[in-house]
Amino acid sequence: MKIHRHDVVIVGGGGAGLMAALYAGKEVDTAVISKLYPTRSHTGAAQGGIGAALGNLENDSWEWHAFDTVKGSDYLADQDAVETMCKEAVDVVFELEHMGLPFDRTPEGKISQRRFGGHTNNETKQPVLRACNAADRTGHMILQTLYQQCIKHNVNFFDEFQMVDLIMEGAECRGVVAYEIAGGEIHVFHAKAVMLAIGGWGPVWNITSNAHTLTGDGAAVTLRHGLPLQDMEFFQFHPTGLAKLGILITEAVRGEGGVLINGKGERFMPKYAPTVKELASRDVVSRAIYLEVRAGNGVDGKDYVHLDITPPVVNKFFKEDDSRTPNGELRHIDAEFVQTKLEDITDFCKTYVGVDPTIQPIPVQPTAHYAMGGIPTDIDTRVYASENNEVAAGLYAAGECACVSVHGGNRLGTNSLLDIVVFGRRGGKTMAQDVKGKDFAPIDAEKAAAAVVTRFEALRNSAGTESVSAIKEEMQLLMTDKVSVFREKAGIAAAVKQLRDLKRRYRNIKIEDKGKLFNTDLLEAWQLGNLLDLALVTAESALARQESRGAHAREDFKKRDDQNWLKHTLAYKDDEDHVTLKYKPVTITGYQPKERVY
Amino acid sequence: MQVTLKVQRLNPETNSIPYWQEYTIEAEPTDRVLDGLIKIKGEQDGTLTFRSSCAHGICGSDAMRINGQNRLACKVLFKDIGSNVTVEPITGLPVVKDLVVDMEPFMEHYRSVLPFFINDDPIPTQERLQSQADRARFDDTTKCILCACCTTSCPSFWANGEYVGPAAIVQAHRFIFDSRDQGTDQRLDILSDPEGVWRCRTIFNCTNACPREIEVTKAIGEVKKAMLYRKI
């Protein structure tokens, strides 16, 4: 066992973790633990843009952005947090540019902006140019830029260290136990502040845009320490994943004019969202695709539809819709535009499905994409230990794993990249401030390490018969079947029961690799345990919520019910897998809930 | 289709020299080599070890030598390379286990070229302006995902691991040709070192290997030219 001491320890090297590291690192001794090399983090997979009301191309305001975000959330977001995020968005995007981020440019040399789902001019109700972008690799550019800055400022990195436990004394966090992947050694990180910035858990479902490595480890660990997870029933299914594969095809395709076409050759979104059509929020578009498929309108009778960005089709609909640029000219695209502005997705389509998007439509279906729920925090990333908003001292969370809540029941596109930089920055500053003048609270490092070693050795030496990959696949198919875009009581209840069975079988798991070095067999088994716990609280939270809101669409409770359900869920889980649900009110500043139409 | 994957294995805990192991699997023609490796690990041999994450060519975790060429395992489909597939770790970096190599020497070269934005002017209240033409000048090299396919396909790097390698030069290029950056002189000084840009013999392996289709050799050529004329 090795012991390290840093004022601040951040778990996760994606956008939120790196931004927090930059800010905390300016003032106090800071280290980042990441199970991947930071540049492998899934921030790099984000494509279309980061939302900020710069107004570089047309009139816009942060208040409009805030309203759109609240409406997109189906009024479940905490409005004070949303206002903070949208107000700081403008400044944080300029800060990224000052760090060297290579945004695309307008003809005047300003940061380029494009249209995205749910982002509107609040007066005309039409889509607004708000998503600041670098082609369709905006997340890649953000991740690279932040990592570059961390190199510049000598941030301490522990790459390929898997966080396996938190050192908690009551509700206070005093450090992290990590497993060095290359050598298999246990490391104890003694800290005054620990931030979890570990991303999401899309692999709970079988069709996902998420990396294999997004297994929600930190969220599952907090759950095991008796801390709650908030709004877990709200998981976003992005409407346009590449059929069968789930690989993300950015909403920017629709922002730049792409249309959704069913198997009958009809553009169907006007039926579901007459004003903004394809640029409705993601929950609305995903449901529309499901309903089309259910009505037998999938392409060739299958479970996908077409996303068409071929210039003749797009230009035809621009004309039909009389869609104009801010200068009043009729919009128009050509093949070169698609190739340069949507370069990566052009490559994905060609590589994986043999489709050239400039001449053929792209086969798409909804794909598990983003956790709106997660570890509850205040707007300075301090983790809440209960529904009464008591703070877990020393523990912070930011990015997708956190639930501030700025996304409520459904996140708008471009707001995840915004979330990670705004709250990463706030978290870094807050931690630096909170640890100043504070001593390291005592820990029993031997005991903390021993507990992990015991668990891991038991797992490594398990003589079980159950296969990790088989249990994982069963969980994924089950969740896709029963707790997906649509859900209803009997299905969710069956999922809960079967998840408990899978958890029982998981105790009898088989590990073939008994070695110390780079043992991914062992780590994947441990990570599966995390996914199972997150799946269970997701299903239990979904079963209880008897309404439809945002991404949680109950077939047996089709309407939103503000009377009874305008509240956040907080799920607690005990060692016997009993899930207890508590609730807390939503913060409303000025936007009163009203019917949501696009 | 039935696919046979011949994989180079090494577990330093139990073997001192690498050996080959063959696995046969049922796969869809559209499956990725990575899907095949995951299937083997899940169904046949849990000890098979490799890195992977995003599985669609943007995180750079799964660079491997596939049928003799450096590729990302998630960007090669069986239908494109047939049913007899050889998989080895990338060359020139120490093997940790099976297909996993120690990336540290590679990252050290990366860090050596000052791969970050340098501009000490007062920070403006809004964005720094940059024309579309100036932005386009370094667009290609912004795509790099640090997968190491280029550097570990380079014979000059194989011969001499001290050579900074194509990936690091690509990173330097991204800043040297950014009109907003002011660190060009420092970077060109670093790259004029004997282990710098002149070790490149214009072999083009890097360009062929790049999964992001960056014109690596061209970028290196532009850096060489900038060094000769100290003008970009």
PDB file of N, CA and C in Angstrom, chain B residues 138-223:
ATOM      1  N   PHE B 138      -4.474  25.443 -39.234  1.00  0.00           N
ATOM      2  CA  PHE B 138      -4.027  24.361 -38.332  1.00  0.00           C
ATOM      3  C   PHE B 138      -5.164  23.383 -38.012  1.00  0.00           C
ATOM      4  N   ASP B 139      -6.229  23.439 -38.827  1.00  0.00           N
ATOM      5  CA  ASP B 139      -7.392  22.592 -38.520  1.00  0.00           C
ATOM      6  C   ASP B 139      -7.023  21.112 -38.458  1.00  0.00           C
ATOM      7  N   ASP B 140      -6.242  20.674 -39.448  1.00  0.00           N
ATOM      8  CA  ASP B 140      -5.955  19.241 -39.562  1.00  0.00           C
ATOM      9  C   ASP B 140      -5.314  18.698 -38.282  1.00  0.00           C
ATOM     10  N   THR B 141      -4.379  19.443 -37.736  1.00  0.00           N
ATOM     11  CA  THR B 141      -3.645  18.907 -36.584  1.00  0.00           C
ATOM     12  C   THR B 141      -4.411  19.054 -35.263  1.00  0.00           C
ATOM     13  N   THR B 142      -5.565  19.735 -35.289  1.00  0.00           N
ATOM     14  CA  THR B 142      -6.376  19.756 -34.058  1.00  0.00           C
ATOM     15  C   THR B 142      -7.108  18.428 -33.852  1.00  0.00           C
ATOM     16  N   LYS B 143      -7.076  17.565 -34.864  1.00  0.00           N
ATOM     17  CA  LYS B 143      -7.869  16.330 -34.777  1.00  0.00           C
ATOM     18  C   LYS B 143      -7.180  15.236 -33.975  1.00  0.00           C
ATOM     19  N   CYS B 144      -5.899  15.444 -33.658  1.00  0.00           N
ATOM     20  CA  CYS B 144      -5.095  14.381 -33.034  1.00  0.00           C
ATOM     21  C   CYS B 144      -5.700  13.913 -31.709  1.00  0.00           C
ATOM     22  N   ILE B 145      -5.759  12.587 -31.534  1.00  0.00           N
ATOM     23  CA  ILE B 145      -6.312  12.007 -30.306  1.00  0.00           C
ATOM     24  C   ILE B 145      -5.234  11.294 -29.475  1.00  0.00           C
ATOM     25  N   LEU B 146      -3.972  11.480 -29.808  1.00  0.00           N
ATOM     26  CA  LEU B 146      -2.867  10.916 -29.026  1.00  0.00           C
ATOM     27  C   LEU B 146      -2.956   9.394 -28.881  1.00  0.00           C
ATOM     28  N   CYS B 147      -3.339   8.738 -29.969  1.00  0.00           N
ATOM     29  CA  CYS B 147      -3.477   7.278 -29.895  1.00  0.00           C
ATOM     30  C   CYS B 147      -2.138   6.577 -30.060  1.00  0.00           C
ATOM     31  N   ALA B 148      -1.157   7.299 -30.648  1.00  0.00           N
ATOM     32  CA  ALA B 148       0.200   6.788 -30.870  1.00  0.00           C
ATOM     33  C   ALA B 148       0.331   5.895 -32.099  1.00  0.00           C
ATOM     34  N   CYS B 149      -0.720   5.778 -32.912  1.00  0.00           N
ATOM     35  CA  CYS B 149      -0.603   4.990 -34.147  1.00  0.00           C
ATOM     36  C   CYS B 149       0.533   5.498 -35.024  1.00  0.00           C
ATOM     37  N   CYS B 150       0.676   6.823 -35.129  1.00  0.00           N
ATOM     38  CA  CYS B 150       1.702   7.379 -36.019  1.00  0.00           C
ATOM     39  C   CYS B 150       3.101   7.120 -35.472  1.00  0.00           C
ATOM     40  N   THR B 151       3.320   7.536 -34.239  1.00  0.00           N
ATOM     41  CA  THR B 151       4.670   7.442 -33.671  1.00  0.00           C
ATOM     42  C   THR B 151       5.166   6.002 -33.657  1.00  0.00           C
ATOM     43  N   THR B 152       4.280   5.059 -33.334  1.00  0.00           N
ATOM     44  CA  THR B 152       4.723   3.669 -33.243  1.00  0.00           C
ATOM     45  C   THR B 152       4.685   2.938 -34.585  1.00  0.00           C
ATOM     46  N   SER B 153       4.428   3.701 -35.679  1.00  0.00           N
ATOM     47  CA  SER B 153       4.584   3.107 -37.011  1.00  0.00           C
ATOM     48  C   SER B 153       5.835   3.648 -37.693  1.00  0.00           C
ATOM     49  N   CYS B 154       6.552   4.512 -36.976  1.00  0.00           N
ATOM     50  CA  CYS B 154       7.652   5.259 -37.588  1.00  0.00           C
ATOM     51  C   CYS B 154       8.991   4.539 -37.399  1.00  0.00           C
ATOM     52  N   PRO B 155       9.631   4.122 -38.492  1.00  0.00           N
ATOM     53  CA  PRO B 155      10.918   3.423 -38.360  1.00  0.00           C
ATOM     54  C   PRO B 155      11.978   4.258 -37.630  1.00  0.00           C
ATOM     55  N   SER B 156      11.943   5.564 -37.808  1.00  0.00           N
ATOM     56  CA  SER B 156      12.916   6.402 -37.105  1.00  0.00           C
ATOM     57  C   SER B 156      12.704   6.304 -35.594  1.00  0.00           C
ATOM     58  N   PHE B 157      11.457   6.205 -35.176  1.00  0.00           N
ATOM     59  CA  PHE B 157      11.155   6.059 -33.747  1.00  0.00           C
ATOM     60  C   PHE B 157      11.539   4.666 -33.252  1.00  0.00           C
ATOM     61  N   TRP B 158      11.283   3.647 -34.099  1.00  0.00           N
ATOM     62  CA  TRP B 158      11.679   2.285 -33.693  1.00  0.00           C
ATOM     63  C   TRP B 158      13.190   2.234 -33.460  1.00  0.00           C
ATOM     64  N   ALA B 159      13.925   2.911 -34.356  1.00  0.00           N
ATOM     65  CA  ALA B 159      15.383   2.859 -34.268  1.00  0.00           C
ATOM     66  C   ALA B 159      15.895   3.664 -33.091  1.00  0.00           C
ATOM     67  N   ASN B 160      15.155   4.681 -32.716  1.00  0.00           N
ATOM     68  CA  ASN B 160      15.641   5.584 -31.676  1.00  0.00           C
ATOM     69  C   ASN B 160      14.463   6.169 -30.908  1.00  0.00           C
ATOM     70  N   GLY B 161      14.209   5.594 -29.746  1.00  0.00           N
ATOM     71  CA  GLY B 161      13.063   6.007 -28.934  1.00  0.00           C
ATOM     72  C   GLY B 161      13.184   7.402 -28.356  1.00  0.00           C
ATOM     73  N   GLU B 162      14.353   8.008 -28.510  1.00  0.00           N
ATOM     74  CA  GLU B 162      14.531   9.389 -28.048  1.00  0.00           C
ATOM     75  C   GLU B 162      13.922  10.389 -29.032  1.00  0.00           C
ATOM     76  N   TYR B 163      13.748   9.940 -30.270  1.00  0.00           N
ATOM     77  CA  TYR B 163      13.118  10.804 -31.287  1.00  0.00           C
ATOM     78  C   TYR B 163      11.724  11.189 -30.795  1.00  0.00           C
ATOM     79  N   VAL B 164      11.441  12.482 -30.859  1.00  0.00           N
ATOM     80  CA  VAL B 164      10.199  13.012 -30.303  1.00  0.00           C
ATOM     81  C   VAL B 164       8.959  12.395 -30.983  1.00  0.00           C
ATOM     82  N   GLY B 165       9.094  12.050 -32.251  1.00  0.00           N
ATOM     83  CA  GLY B 165       8.034  11.303 -32.935  1.00  0.00           C
ATOM     84  C   GLY B 165       6.967  12.178 -33.563  1.00  0.00           C
ATOM     85  N   PRO B 166       6.262  11.598 -34.577  1.00  0.00           N
ATOM     86  CA  PRO B 166       5.274  12.376 -35.329  1.00  0.00           C
ATOM     87  C   PRO B 166       4.153  12.970 -34.472  1.00  0.00           C
ATOM     88  N   ALA B 167       3.645  12.230 -33.486  1.00  0.00           N
ATOM     89  CA  ALA B 167       2.498  12.756 -32.735  1.00  0.00           C
ATOM     90  C   ALA B 167       2.867  14.053 -32.028  1.00  0.00           C
ATOM     91  N   ALA B 168       4.044  14.089 -31.432  1.00  0.00           N
ATOM     92  CA  ALA B 168       4.464  15.298 -30.721  1.00  0.00           C
ATOM     93  C   ALA B 168       4.645  16.462 -31.698  1.00  0.00           C
ATOM     94  N   ILE B 169       5.136  16.153 -32.910  1.00  0.00           N
ATOM     95  CA  ILE B 169       5.319  17.224 -33.900  1.00  0.00           C
ATOM     96  C   ILE B 169       3.956  17.740 -34.380  1.00  0.00           C
ATOM     97  N   VAL B 170       3.015  16.821 -34.532  1.00  0.00           N
ATOM     98  CA  VAL B 170       1.646  17.221 -34.889  1.00  0.00           C
ATOM     99  C   VAL B 170       1.096  18.182 -33.834  1.00  0.00           C
ATOM    100  N   GLN B 171       1.323  17.854 -32.568  1.00  0.00           N
ATOM    101  CA  GLN B 171       0.849  18.720 -31.480  1.00  0.00           C
ATOM    102  C   GLN B 171       1.524  20.087 -31.539  1.00  0.00           C
ATOM    103  N   ALA B 172       2.821  20.083 -31.815  1.00  0.00           N
ATOM    104  CA  ALA B 172       3.537  21.356 -31.927  1.00  0.00           C
ATOM    105  C   ALA B 172       2.986  22.169 -33.098  1.00  0.00           C
ATOM    106  N   HIS B 173       2.730  21.480 -34.213  1.00  0.00           N
ATOM    107  CA  HIS B 173       2.189  22.133 -35.411  1.00  0.00           C
ATOM    108  C   HIS B 173       0.875  22.844 -35.092  1.00  0.00           C
ATOM    109  N   ARG B 174       0.031  22.174 -34.317  1.00  0.00           N
ATOM    110  CA  ARG B 174      -1.271  22.742 -33.978  1.00  0.00           C
ATOM    111  C   ARG B 174      -1.119  24.128 -33.342  1.00  0.00           C
ATOM    112  N   PHE B 175      -0.041  24.346 -32.581  1.00  0.00           N
ATOM    113  CA  PHE B 175       0.152  25.655 -31.950  1.00  0.00           C
ATOM    114  C   PHE B 175       1.008  26.594 -32.800  1.00  0.00           C
ATOM    115  N   ILE B 176       2.034  26.031 -33.456  1.00  0.00           N
ATOM    116  CA  ILE B 176       2.918  26.865 -34.269  1.00  0.00           C
ATOM    117  C   ILE B 176       2.114  27.613 -35.342  1.00  0.00           C
ATOM    118  N   PHE B 177       1.126  26.929 -35.902  1.00  0.00           N
ATOM    119  CA  PHE B 177       0.364  27.527 -37.001  1.00  0.00           C
ATOM    120  C   PHE B 177      -0.954  28.162 -36.551  1.00  0.00           C
ATOM    121  N   ASP B 178      -1.082  28.342 -35.238  1.00  0.00           N
ATOM    122  CA  ASP B 178      -2.261  29.034 -34.700  1.00  0.00           C
ATOM    123  C   ASP B 178      -1.890  30.514 -34.565  1.00  0.00           C
ATOM    124  N   SER B 179      -2.575  31.375 -35.335  1.00  0.00           N
ATOM    125  CA  SER B 179      -2.216  32.803 -35.386  1.00  0.00           C
ATOM    126  C   SER B 179      -2.278  33.472 -34.009  1.00  0.00           C
ATOM    127  N   ARG B 180      -2.974  32.867 -33.065  1.00  0.00           N
ATOM    128  CA  ARG B 180      -3.112  33.490 -31.740  1.00  0.00           C
ATOM    129  C   ARG B 180      -1.959  33.141 -30.814  1.00  0.00           C
ATOM    130  N   ASP B 181      -1.177  32.134 -31.172  1.00  0.00           N
ATOM    131  CA  ASP B 181      -0.162  31.603 -30.250  1.00  0.00           C
ATOM    132  C   ASP B 181       1.163  32.352 -30.405  1.00  0.00           C
ATOM    133  N   GLN B 182       1.896  32.478 -29.288  1.00  0.00           N
ATOM    134  CA  GLN B 182       3.173  33.202 -29.314  1.00  0.00           C
ATOM    135  C   GLN B 182       4.367  32.330 -28.919  1.00  0.00           C
ATOM    136  N   GLY B 183       4.187  31.021 -28.893  1.00  0.00           N
ATOM    137  CA  GLY B 183       5.275  30.147 -28.423  1.00  0.00           C
ATOM    138  C   GLY B 183       6.081  29.499 -29.528  1.00  0.00           C
ATOM    139  N   THR B 184       5.939  30.025 -30.755  1.00  0.00           N
ATOM    140  CA  THR B 184       6.577  29.375 -31.904  1.00  0.00           C
ATOM    141  C   THR B 184       8.081  29.230 -31.746  1.00  0.00           C
ATOM    142  N   ASP B 185       8.769  30.310 -31.361  1.00  0.00           N
ATOM    143  CA  ASP B 185      10.231  30.245 -31.260  1.00  0.00           C
ATOM    144  C   ASP B 185      10.680  29.165 -30.280  1.00  0.00           C
ATOM    145  N   GLN B 186      10.020  29.133 -29.119  1.00  0.00           N
ATOM    146  CA  GLN B 186      10.388  28.118 -28.121  1.00  0.00           C
ATOM    147  C   GLN B 186      10.199  26.712 -28.677  1.00  0.00           C
ATOM    148  N   ARG B 187       9.083  26.490 -29.352  1.00  0.00           N
ATOM    149  CA  ARG B 187       8.797  25.146 -29.877  1.00  0.00           C
ATOM    150  C   ARG B 187       9.773  24.777 -30.989  1.00  0.00           C
ATOM    151  N   LEU B 188      10.072  25.749 -31.845  1.00  0.00           N
ATOM    152  CA  LEU B 188      11.008  25.441 -32.939  1.00  0.00           C
ATOM    153  C   LEU B 188      12.398  25.154 -32.368  1.00  0.00           C
ATOM    154  N   ASP B 189      12.788  25.855 -31.297  1.00  0.00           N
ATOM    155  CA  ASP B 189      14.077  25.562 -30.650  1.00  0.00           C
ATOM    156  C   ASP B 189      14.096  24.117 -30.145  1.00  0.00           C
ATOM    157  N   ILE B 190      13.001  23.718 -29.510  1.00  0.00           N
ATOM    158  CA  ILE B 190      12.926  22.348 -28.972  1.00  0.00           C
ATOM    159  C   ILE B 190      13.016  21.330 -30.106  1.00  0.00           C
ATOM    160  N   LEU B 191      12.318  21.618 -31.189  1.00  0.00           N
ATOM    161  CA  LEU B 191      12.261  20.644 -32.290  1.00  0.00           C
ATOM    162  C   LEU B 191      13.497  20.661 -33.179  1.00  0.00           C
ATOM    163  N   SER B 192      14.383  21.657 -32.993  1.00  0.00           N
ATOM    164  CA  SER B 192      15.625  21.654 -33.772  1.00  0.00           C
ATOM    165  C   SER B 192      16.695  20.797 -33.104  1.00  0.00           C
ATOM    166  N   ASP B 193      16.374  20.263 -31.947  1.00  0.00           N
ATOM    167  CA  ASP B 193      17.240  19.325 -31.241  1.00  0.00           C
ATOM    168  C   ASP B 193      17.546  18.124 -32.146  1.00  0.00           C
ATOM    169  N   PRO B 194      18.712  17.463 -31.947  1.00  0.00           N
ATOM    170  CA  PRO B 194      18.998  16.269 -32.773  1.00  0.00           C
ATOM    171  C   PRO B 194      17.889  15.216 -32.711  1.00  0.00           C
ATOM    172  N   GLU B 195      17.148  15.157 -31.592  1.00  0.00           N
ATOM    173  CA  GLU B 195      16.042  14.184 -31.494  1.00  0.00           C
ATOM    174  C   GLU B 195      14.720  14.798 -31.932  1.00  0.00           C
ATOM    175  N   GLY B 196      14.810  15.942 -32.581  1.00  0.00           N
ATOM    176  CA  GLY B 196      13.594  16.644 -32.994  1.00  0.00           C
ATOM    177  C   GLY B 196      13.163  16.292 -34.395  1.00  0.00           C
ATOM    178  N   VAL B 197      12.711  17.328 -35.092  1.00  0.00           N
ATOM    179  CA  VAL B 197      11.988  17.121 -36.337  1.00  0.00           C
ATOM    180  C   VAL B 197      12.858  16.510 -37.457  1.00  0.00           C
ATOM    181  N   TRP B 198      14.201  16.714 -37.382  1.00  0.00           N
ATOM    182  CA  TRP B 198      15.057  16.239 -38.487  1.00  0.00           C
ATOM    183  C   TRP B 198      15.249  14.727 -38.491  1.00  0.00           C
ATOM    184  N   ARG B 199      14.838  14.055 -37.443  1.00  0.00           N
ATOM    185  CA  ARG B 199      14.879  12.577 -37.477  1.00  0.00           C
ATOM    186  C   ARG B 199      13.840  12.019 -38.452  1.00  0.00           C
ATOM    187  N   CYS B 200      12.891  12.845 -38.828  1.00  0.00           N
ATOM    188  CA  CYS B 200      11.869  12.382 -39.778  1.00  0.00           C
ATOM    189  C   CYS B 200      12.507  12.198 -41.142  1.00  0.00           C
ATOM    190  N   ARG B 201      12.330  11.009 -41.739  1.00  0.00           N
ATOM    191  CA  ARG B 201      12.900  10.711 -43.057  1.00  0.00           C
ATOM    192  C   ARG B 201      11.803  10.633 -44.121  1.00  0.00           C
ATOM    193  N   THR B 202      10.655  11.238 -43.807  1.00  0.00           N
ATOM    194  CA  THR B 202       9.568  11.352 -44.787  1.00  0.00           C
ATOM    195  C   THR B 202       9.156   9.988 -45.352  1.00  0.00           C
ATOM    196  N   ILE B 203       8.902   9.060 -44.454  1.00  0.00           N
ATOM    197  CA  ILE B 203       8.568   7.697 -44.870  1.00  0.00           C
ATOM    198  C   ILE B 203       7.059   7.527 -45.090  1.00  0.00           C
ATOM    199  N   PHE B 204       6.279   8.428 -44.517  1.00  0.00           N
ATOM    200  CA  PHE B 204       4.815   8.432 -44.694  1.00  0.00           C
ATOM    201  C   PHE B 204       4.065   7.336 -43.937  1.00  0.00           C
ATOM    202  N   ASN B 205       4.764   6.494 -43.167  1.00  0.00           N
ATOM    203  CA  ASN B 205       4.031   5.489 -42.375  1.00  0.00           C
ATOM    204  C   ASN B 205       3.017   6.157 -41.450  1.00  0.00           C
ATOM    205  N   CYS B 206       3.433   7.300 -40.878  1.00  0.00           N
ATOM    206  CA  CYS B 206       2.567   7.997 -39.921  1.00  0.00           C
ATOM    207  C   CYS B 206       1.263   8.423 -40.581  1.00  0.00           C
ATOM    208  N   THR B 207       1.385   8.972 -41.783  1.00  0.00           N
ATOM    209  CA  THR B 207       0.193   9.429 -42.496  1.00  0.00           C
ATOM    210  C   THR B 207      -0.732   8.251 -42.785  1.00  0.00           C
ATOM    211  N   ASN B 208      -0.127   7.126 -43.191  1.00  0.00           N
ATOM    212  CA  ASN B 208      -0.947   5.948 -43.467  1.00  0.00           C
ATOM    213  C   ASN B 208      -1.610   5.413 -42.210  1.00  0.00           C
ATOM    214  N   ALA B 209      -0.948   5.579 -41.081  1.00  0.00           N
ATOM    215  CA  ALA B 209      -1.454   4.965 -39.854  1.00  0.00           C
ATOM    216  C   ALA B 209      -2.530   5.806 -39.171  1.00  0.00           C
ATOM    217  N   CYS B 210      -2.546   7.103 -39.453  1.00  0.00           N
ATOM    218  CA  CYS B 210      -3.409   7.981 -38.640  1.00  0.00           C
ATOM    219  C   CYS B 210      -4.889   7.651 -38.815  1.00  0.00           C
ATOM    220  N   PRO B 211      -5.572   7.256 -37.738  1.00  0.00           N
ATOM    221  CA  PRO B 211      -6.991   6.924 -37.845  1.00  0.00           C
ATOM    222  C   PRO B 211      -7.863   8.164 -38.000  1.00  0.00           C
ATOM    223  N   ARG B 212      -7.273   9.338 -37.782  1.00  0.00           N
ATOM    224  CA  ARG B 212      -8.020  10.587 -37.942  1.00  0.00           C
ATOM    225  C   ARG B 212      -7.734  11.220 -39.297  1.00  0.00           C
ATOM    226  N   GLU B 213      -6.980  10.508 -40.118  1.00  0.00           N
ATOM    227  CA  GLU B 213      -6.631  10.968 -41.466  1.00  0.00           C
ATOM    228  C   GLU B 213      -5.952  12.331 -41.473  1.00  0.00           C
ATOM    229  N   ILE B 214      -5.147  12.562 -40.452  1.00  0.00           N
ATOM    230  CA  ILE B 214      -4.341  13.779 -40.442  1.00  0.00           C
ATOM    231  C   ILE B 214      -3.179  13.575 -41.425  1.00  0.00           C
ATOM    232  N   GLU B 215      -2.872  14.604 -42.175  1.00  0.00           N
ATOM    233  CA  GLU B 215      -1.733  14.504 -43.090  1.00  0.00           C
ATOM    234  C   GLU B 215      -0.463  14.785 -42.289  1.00  0.00           C
ATOM    235  N   VAL B 216      -0.035  13.758 -41.571  1.00  0.00           N
ATOM    236  CA  VAL B 216       1.027  13.924 -40.581  1.00  0.00           C
ATOM    237  C   VAL B 216       2.343  14.345 -41.239  1.00  0.00           C
ATOM    238  N   THR B 217       2.693  13.658 -42.304  1.00  0.00           N
ATOM    239  CA  THR B 217       3.982  13.956 -42.951  1.00  0.00           C
ATOM    240  C   THR B 217       3.990  15.392 -43.478  1.00  0.00           C
ATOM    241  N   LYS B 218       2.864  15.811 -43.992  1.00  0.00           N
ATOM    242  CA  LYS B 218       2.754  17.190 -44.494  1.00  0.00           C
ATOM    243  C   LYS B 218       2.951  18.181 -43.338  1.00  0.00           C
ATOM    244  N   ALA B 219       2.324  17.879 -42.202  1.00  0.00           N
ATOM    245  CA  ALA B 219       2.460  18.767 -41.040  1.00  0.00           C
ATOM    246  C   ALA B 219       3.918  18.829 -40.582  1.00  0.00           C
ATOM    247  N   ILE B 220       4.575  17.681 -40.588  1.00  0.00           N
ATOM    248  CA  ILE B 220       5.996  17.669 -40.191  1.00  0.00           C
ATOM    249  C   ILE B 220       6.808  18.506 -41.179  1.00  0.00           C
ATOM    250  N   GLY B 221       6.477  18.357 -42.468  1.00  0.00           N
ATOM    251  CA  GLY B 221       7.164  19.141 -43.497  1.00  0.00           C
ATOM    252  C   GLY B 221       6.986  20.631 -43.269  1.00  0.00           C
ATOM    253  N   GLU B 222       5.793  21.024 -42.879  1.00  0.00           N
ATOM    254  CA  GLU B 222       5.543  22.460 -42.629  1.00  0.00           C
ATOM    255  C   GLU B 222       6.343  22.963 -41.439  1.00  0.00           C
ATOM    256  N   VAL B 223       6.500  22.092 -40.447  1.00  0.00           N
ATOM    257  CA  VAL B 223       7.304  22.492 -39.283  1.00  0.00           C
ATOM    258  C   VAL B 223       8.781  22.616 -39.680  1.00  0.00           C
TER     259      VAL B 223
END
